[in-house]
Short mmCIF file of C-alpha atoms and ligand atoms in Angstrom, two decimals:
data_model
loop_
_atom_site.label_atom_id
_atom_site.label_comp_id
_atom_site.label_asym_id
_atom_site.label_seq_id
_atom_site.Cartn_x
_atom_site.Cartn_y
_atom_site.Cartn_z
CA MET H 1 -27.25 -65.62 -49.06
CA ALA H 2 -24.86 -68.49 -48.26
CA SER H 3 -21.84 -66.19 -48.16
CA GLY H 4 -23.80 -63.81 -45.91
CA ARG H 5 -24.59 -66.62 -43.49
CA ARG H 6 -20.92 -67.69 -43.53
CA ALA H 7 -19.80 -64.16 -42.72
CA CYS H 8 -22.29 -64.08 -39.89
CA VAL H 9 -20.94 -67.30 -38.41
CA THR H 10 -17.38 -66.06 -38.74
CA VAL H 11 -18.21 -62.84 -36.88
CA LEU H 12 -19.98 -64.83 -34.16
CA LEU H 13 -17.08 -67.26 -33.78
CA CYS H 14 -14.58 -64.50 -33.75
CA SER H 15 -16.41 -62.50 -31.06
CA LEU H 16 -16.82 -65.71 -29.06
CA CYS H 17 -13.14 -66.49 -29.20
CA CYS H 18 -12.35 -62.85 -28.42
CA MET H 19 -14.54 -63.07 -25.35
CA THR H 20 -12.89 -66.20 -24.03
CA PHE H 21 -9.31 -65.77 -25.21
CA ALA H 22 -8.59 -62.12 -24.69
CA VAL H 23 -7.52 -60.09 -21.70
CA ILE H 24 -9.72 -57.01 -21.39
CA LEU H 25 -9.34 -54.29 -18.76
CA ARG H 26 -11.88 -51.76 -17.53
CA THR H 27 -11.82 -48.80 -15.16
CA ILE H 28 -14.53 -46.86 -13.35
CA ASP H 29 -12.88 -43.50 -13.91
CA ASN H 30 -9.97 -42.59 -16.14
CA ASP H 31 -9.83 -38.96 -15.01
CA VAL H 32 -9.47 -38.98 -11.24
CA TRP H 33 -9.47 -35.78 -9.15
CA VAL H 34 -8.61 -36.02 -5.48
CA ASN H 35 -7.70 -33.59 -2.69
CA GLU H 36 -4.16 -33.84 -1.34
CA PHE H 37 -3.95 -36.08 1.79
CA ASP H 38 -7.16 -37.91 0.84
CA SER H 39 -7.37 -41.53 -0.20
CA THR H 40 -7.90 -42.61 -3.79
CA GLU H 41 -8.23 -45.74 -5.91
CA LEU H 42 -7.10 -46.05 -9.48
CA THR H 43 -9.41 -48.86 -10.54
CA CYS H 44 -8.26 -51.56 -12.92
CA PHE H 45 -10.62 -54.51 -13.40
CA ILE H 46 -9.83 -57.56 -15.48
CA GLU H 47 -13.04 -58.06 -17.45
CA SER H 48 -11.99 -61.29 -19.05
CA THR H 49 -8.99 -63.58 -19.24
CA SER H 50 -8.33 -67.27 -19.47
CA THR H 51 -4.91 -67.00 -17.88
CA ASN H 52 -4.68 -68.09 -14.25
CA SER H 53 -2.45 -65.40 -12.85
CA PRO H 54 -1.84 -62.70 -15.43
CA ARG H 55 1.15 -60.44 -14.96
CA ILE H 56 0.10 -57.03 -13.60
CA GLU H 57 2.17 -53.88 -13.85
CA TRP H 58 1.50 -50.24 -13.08
CA LYS H 59 3.51 -47.41 -14.57
CA LYS H 60 3.49 -43.72 -13.89
CA VAL H 61 4.25 -41.23 -16.65
CA LYS H 62 5.19 -37.80 -15.46
CA ASN H 63 6.47 -35.12 -17.85
CA GLY H 64 6.85 -37.85 -20.46
CA VAL H 65 9.12 -39.95 -18.22
CA PRO H 66 7.75 -43.41 -17.31
CA SER H 67 8.62 -45.14 -14.04
CA TYR H 68 7.43 -48.32 -12.34
CA VAL H 69 4.81 -48.14 -9.62
CA TYR H 70 4.01 -51.85 -9.44
CA PHE H 71 6.52 -54.32 -10.82
CA GLN H 72 7.27 -58.00 -10.00
CA ASN H 73 4.44 -58.02 -7.44
CA LYS H 74 5.89 -55.10 -5.50
CA ILE H 75 5.08 -51.39 -5.18
CA SER H 76 8.20 -49.50 -6.13
CA GLY H 77 9.47 -46.00 -6.86
CA ASP H 78 8.16 -42.97 -4.98
CA LEU H 79 4.92 -44.78 -4.09
CA GLU H 80 6.79 -47.45 -2.12
CA ASN H 81 5.20 -47.78 1.35
CA ARG H 82 2.45 -45.38 0.27
CA ALA H 83 0.33 -47.55 -2.01
CA LEU H 84 -1.22 -51.02 -2.17
CA LEU H 85 -2.46 -53.25 -4.93
CA ILE H 86 -5.95 -54.53 -4.24
CA GLU H 87 -7.75 -57.28 -6.15
CA PRO H 88 -7.70 -57.69 -8.98
CA ALA H 89 -5.36 -54.91 -10.17
CA THR H 90 -6.54 -51.69 -8.52
CA LEU H 91 -3.99 -49.27 -7.11
CA LEU H 92 -4.91 -47.79 -3.72
CA ILE H 93 -3.14 -44.65 -2.47
CA PRO H 94 -4.34 -43.97 1.10
CA ASN H 95 -2.71 -40.51 1.49
CA VAL H 96 -2.26 -38.77 -1.84
CA SER H 97 0.57 -36.27 -2.20
CA ARG H 98 0.79 -33.47 -4.80
CA SER H 99 3.71 -35.24 -6.46
CA ASP H 100 1.37 -38.13 -7.36
CA SER H 101 -0.28 -36.02 -10.09
CA ALA H 102 0.55 -37.93 -13.28
CA MET H 103 -0.71 -40.29 -15.97
CA TYR H 104 -0.91 -43.90 -14.74
CA ARG H 105 -1.03 -47.06 -16.82
CA CYS H 106 -2.37 -50.41 -15.71
CA GLU H 107 -0.84 -53.11 -17.94
CA VAL H 108 -1.86 -56.76 -17.85
CA ALA H 109 -0.15 -59.54 -19.78
CA ALA H 110 -2.00 -62.86 -19.96
CA ILE H 111 0.08 -65.48 -21.81
CA ASP H 112 -2.69 -68.07 -22.22
CA ASP H 113 -4.97 -65.62 -24.02
CA LEU H 114 -5.08 -65.13 -27.72
CA LYS H 115 -5.06 -61.39 -27.24
CA ASP H 116 -2.53 -61.50 -24.45
CA PHE H 117 -2.09 -57.84 -23.48
CA ASP H 118 -4.25 -54.89 -22.49
CA GLU H 119 -3.66 -51.56 -20.81
CA ILE H 120 -5.72 -48.64 -19.51
CA ARG H 121 -4.63 -45.11 -18.79
CA ILE H 122 -5.83 -43.10 -15.83
CA ARG H 123 -5.01 -39.46 -15.23
CA LEU H 124 -4.64 -38.54 -11.56
CA ALA H 125 -4.94 -34.85 -10.69
CA VAL H 126 -4.28 -33.84 -7.07
CA ARG H 127 -6.03 -30.73 -5.80
CA VAL H 128 -3.89 -28.66 -3.43
CA LYS H 129 -5.44 -26.24 -0.93
CA PRO H 130 -4.11 -22.67 -1.23
CA VAL H 131 -1.67 -21.37 1.40
CA VAL H 132 -2.12 -17.95 3.07
CA PRO H 133 -1.93 -15.41 0.22
CA GLN H 134 0.54 -12.51 0.17
CA CYS H 135 -1.47 -9.27 0.18
CA SER H 136 -0.25 -5.78 -0.51
CA VAL H 137 -2.50 -2.91 0.57
CA PRO H 138 -1.17 0.69 0.54
CA SER H 139 -1.51 2.15 4.03
CA SER H 140 -2.28 5.72 2.90
CA VAL H 141 -3.51 6.93 -0.46
CA THR H 142 -4.83 10.18 -1.87
CA ALA H 143 -8.46 10.54 -2.88
CA GLY H 144 -8.96 10.70 -6.63
CA HIS H 145 -5.78 8.76 -7.40
CA PHE H 146 -5.32 5.37 -9.03
CA THR H 147 -4.68 2.72 -6.41
CA GLU H 148 -3.97 -0.99 -6.72
CA LEU H 149 -4.22 -3.73 -4.09
CA ARG H 150 -2.61 -7.09 -4.85
CA CYS H 151 -3.13 -10.65 -3.65
CA LYS H 152 -1.10 -13.71 -4.66
CA GLU H 153 -0.88 -17.34 -3.65
CA SER H 154 1.59 -19.89 -5.03
CA GLN H 155 0.64 -23.43 -3.98
CA GLY H 156 -3.03 -23.98 -4.82
CA TYR H 157 -4.07 -26.36 -7.59
CA PRO H 158 -6.19 -25.81 -9.61
CA LEU H 159 -5.19 -22.13 -9.62
CA PRO H 160 -7.21 -20.34 -6.95
CA HIS H 161 -9.71 -17.55 -7.46
CA TYR H 162 -9.29 -14.39 -5.44
CA GLN H 163 -11.94 -12.44 -3.57
CA TRP H 164 -11.43 -9.14 -1.76
CA PHE H 165 -13.18 -8.03 1.46
CA ARG H 166 -13.51 -4.59 3.06
CA ASP H 167 -14.16 -4.60 6.81
CA ASN H 168 -15.06 -8.30 6.43
CA GLU H 169 -17.67 -7.56 3.80
CA GLU H 170 -17.29 -9.30 0.44
CA LEU H 171 -16.76 -6.84 -2.41
CA PRO H 172 -19.25 -7.52 -5.21
CA LYS H 173 -17.70 -8.44 -8.56
CA ASP H 174 -19.25 -5.31 -10.01
CA PRO H 175 -19.70 -2.35 -7.65
CA LYS H 176 -22.68 -1.18 -9.73
CA THR H 177 -24.69 -4.16 -8.49
CA SER H 178 -24.58 -2.97 -4.87
CA ILE H 179 -26.07 0.11 -3.21
CA ARG H 180 -23.21 0.29 -0.74
CA PHE H 181 -20.40 0.08 -3.31
CA TYR H 182 -22.28 1.81 -6.15
CA ASN H 183 -19.97 4.84 -6.34
CA SER H 184 -16.72 2.91 -5.97
CA SER H 185 -14.50 2.82 -9.05
CA TYR H 186 -12.81 -0.53 -8.45
CA VAL H 187 -12.26 -3.42 -10.86
CA MET H 188 -11.62 -6.77 -9.19
CA ASN H 189 -9.78 -9.51 -11.09
CA ALA H 190 -10.54 -12.91 -9.56
CA LYS H 191 -7.80 -14.61 -11.60
CA THR H 192 -4.86 -12.31 -10.87
CA GLY H 193 -5.98 -11.13 -7.40
CA SER H 194 -5.68 -7.44 -8.23
CA LEU H 195 -8.13 -4.82 -7.02
CA LYS H 196 -7.73 -1.58 -8.92
CA PHE H 197 -9.41 1.70 -8.00
CA ARG H 198 -9.50 4.07 -10.95
CA ALA H 199 -10.03 6.95 -8.49
CA VAL H 200 -10.09 6.00 -4.84
CA ARG H 201 -12.61 7.84 -2.59
CA LYS H 202 -12.65 8.55 1.14
CA GLU H 203 -15.49 6.00 1.42
CA ASP H 204 -13.14 3.30 0.11
CA ALA H 205 -11.01 3.50 3.25
CA GLY H 206 -11.11 0.47 5.51
CA GLU H 207 -9.50 -2.82 6.46
CA TYR H 208 -8.93 -4.94 3.37
CA HIS H 209 -8.19 -8.62 3.15
CA CYS H 210 -8.21 -11.18 0.37
CA GLN H 211 -9.16 -14.82 0.13
CA ALA H 212 -7.64 -17.40 -2.21
CA ARG H 213 -10.01 -20.29 -2.91
CA ASN H 214 -10.15 -23.44 -5.01
CA ASP H 215 -12.03 -26.75 -4.80
CA ALA H 216 -9.59 -28.03 -2.15
CA GLY H 217 -10.13 -25.12 0.29
CA TYR H 218 -9.31 -21.49 0.99
CA GLU H 219 -7.03 -19.19 2.99
CA ASN H 220 -7.20 -15.49 3.92
CA CYS H 221 -4.46 -12.93 4.43
CA ALA H 222 -4.56 -10.71 7.54
CA PRO H 223 -6.63 -7.49 7.13
CA GLN H 224 -4.60 -4.35 6.42
CA LEU H 225 -5.79 -0.79 6.89
CA MET H 226 -5.99 1.53 3.90
CA LYS H 227 -6.46 5.21 4.81
CA VAL H 228 -7.66 7.68 2.22
CA TYR H 229 -6.68 11.35 2.55
CA ASP H 230 -8.30 14.30 0.81
CA SER H 231 -5.10 15.57 -0.71
CA GLU H 232 -1.41 15.00 -0.89
CA ILE H 233 -0.98 18.12 1.25
CA GLU H 234 -2.87 16.36 4.03
CA ILE H 235 -0.56 13.36 3.76
CA LEU H 236 2.43 15.72 3.65
CA VAL H 237 1.22 17.58 6.77
CA LEU H 238 0.67 14.27 8.53
CA LYS H 239 4.10 13.04 7.48
CA ILE H 240 5.71 16.28 8.68
CA ALA H 241 3.78 16.05 11.94
CA ALA H 242 4.96 12.48 12.33
CA GLY H 243 8.51 13.63 11.51
CA VAL H 244 8.36 16.47 14.04
CA MET H 245 6.91 14.13 16.62
CA SER H 246 9.64 11.56 16.14
CA PHE H 247 12.25 14.36 16.19
CA ILE H 248 10.88 15.61 19.52
CA LEU H 249 10.86 12.10 20.89
CA LEU H 250 14.37 11.48 19.62
CA THR H 251 15.71 14.72 21.14
CA ALA H 252 13.95 14.02 24.41
CA GLY H 253 15.34 10.50 24.35
CA LEU H 254 18.85 11.78 23.60
CA ARG H 255 18.64 14.38 26.37
CA LEU H 256 17.47 11.74 28.80
CA ALA H 257 20.24 9.39 27.72
CA ARG H 258 22.84 12.14 28.04
CA LYS H 259 21.56 13.04 31.48
CA HIS H 260 21.74 9.41 32.46
CA ILE H 261 25.30 9.03 31.21
CA CYS H 262 26.23 12.33 32.85
CA CYS H 263 24.68 11.30 36.20
CA SER H 264 26.24 7.88 36.23
CA ARG H 265 29.57 9.52 35.44
CA ARG H 266 29.04 11.94 38.32
CA ASP H 267 28.09 9.00 40.55
CA GLN H 268 31.30 7.34 39.54
CA ARG H 269 33.26 10.47 40.32
CA GLU H 270 31.55 10.77 43.68
CA ASN H 271 32.45 7.15 44.34
CA ASP H 272 36.04 7.92 43.43
CA TYR H 273 36.07 10.73 45.94
CA ARG H 274 34.58 8.55 48.59
CA VAL H 275 37.08 5.78 48.16
CA PRO H 276 39.88 7.31 50.14
CA PRO H 277 37.71 8.46 53.08
CA ARG H 278 36.07 5.04 53.22
CA ASP H 279 39.51 3.44 53.42
CA SER H 280 40.55 5.86 56.09
CA GLY H 281 37.26 5.08 57.83
CA LYS H 282 38.21 1.44 57.84
CA ASP H 283 41.53 2.47 59.30
CA ASP H 284 39.63 4.44 61.95
CA VAL H 285 37.65 1.31 62.79
CA ARG H 286 40.82 -0.68 63.03
CA ALA H 287 42.26 2.06 65.21
CA ASP H 288 39.11 1.98 67.29
CA GLU H 289 39.45 -1.81 67.67
CA GLY H 290 42.61 -1.06 69.57
CA HIS H 291 40.64 1.29 71.81
CA PHE H 292 37.92 -1.35 72.38
CA GLN H 293 40.53 -3.71 73.66
CA HIS H 294 41.48 -1.11 76.15
CA LYS H 295 37.89 -0.32 77.09
CA PRO H 296 35.79 -3.53 76.88
CA SER H 297 32.98 -1.95 78.94
CA PHE H 298 32.29 0.33 75.93
CA VAL H 299 30.79 -2.61 73.93
CA VAL H 300 28.05 -3.16 76.50
C1 LIG U 1 -0.46 -37.69 4.95
O1 LIG U 1 0.87 -37.36 4.63
C2 LIG U 1 1.32 -36.14 5.16
C3 LIG U 1 2.76 -35.91 4.72
O2 LIG U 1 2.87 -36.09 3.37
C4 LIG U 1 1.23 -36.16 6.66
O3 LIG U 1 1.62 -34.91 7.20
C5 LIG U 1 -0.20 -36.49 7.10
O4 LIG U 1 -0.26 -36.61 8.50
C6 LIG U 1 -0.66 -37.77 6.43
N1 LIG U 1 -2.06 -37.98 6.75
C7 LIG U 1 -2.53 -39.12 7.21
C8 LIG U 1 -4.00 -39.20 7.50
O5 LIG U 1 -1.80 -40.07 7.43
C1 LIG U 2 -23.26 8.03 -4.89
O1 LIG U 2 -23.12 9.32 -5.46
C2 LIG U 2 -24.35 9.99 -5.63
C3 LIG U 2 -24.07 11.30 -6.33
O2 LIG U 2 -22.83 11.82 -5.99
C4 LIG U 2 -25.00 10.20 -4.24
O3 LIG U 2 -26.22 10.86 -4.38
C5 LIG U 2 -25.20 8.88 -3.58
O4 LIG U 2 -25.69 9.03 -2.27
C6 LIG U 2 -23.91 8.08 -3.53
N1 LIG U 2 -24.13 6.75 -3.03
C7 LIG U 2 -23.41 6.17 -2.05
C8 LIG U 2 -23.79 4.79 -1.67
O5 LIG U 2 -22.48 6.73 -1.52
#
């Protein structure tokens, strides 16, 4: 009994002294998510200390490499001029950049405390809005053939999900769930951005665009037209027609150009012919001047 009571007293004393002579830190959130360009606070509260002005330091650990963020009462490193320390030891970043994603450590040393050091770790993850995705849509395909459309974005964090649209209408994840897309053979992969038609149909033709989206926002690529032809022969005929058309245009253009060159050359030649007579004309005028002097009445 007596030893039990003694143990009890010891525990009580110990917890009492721990409460008064130990530095203890606390945070609201040790896994902080924030959108790029927003403001964030990495909270670090000093729960207890008996030291008047404990030494506060913040470190950033990125890819295993630590660097100082707050040291000797100054913000330093790549957060210099971009962060503030607010009472008691919270780090405020008013305009978060994607490079701020890292593990942060608030460290407080309190020399007058029995337990004179404590630290807390906070992970900061910066969400980055996707940029406009790169989309590849074949302009003409043959009905019944395999066809793939691709969409890719490189900046978004967390990795964006992709959604395809046809004529501004969202494609359902599974075509079988929609009356309109029921007969379509596509498989859409929201993670990779691919849209694969096992056998494309004429009804699948239209203007396609894709959207990349994450929690920070979304972006769309410009719609691109995909035409579906009945057969390769049709495409071939169209290609030949286009070829013939461009050939006709080219020949016409060449003929026109030749005519132009020819005419301007003829103009030049005509000018050459005219040069001597013009000169002689001038001579005539000069000769006439002599006559005018003789017959001033002629001027009137
Ligand atoms: C935040 O920083 C970016 C550059 O990193 C800048 O373009 C933007 O204007 C800043 N936003 C605010 C509200 O200061
Ligand atoms: C799908 O195909 C079936 C049979 O070929 C047809 O009856 C039906 O109208 C088609 N549905 C659509 C939405 O095209």
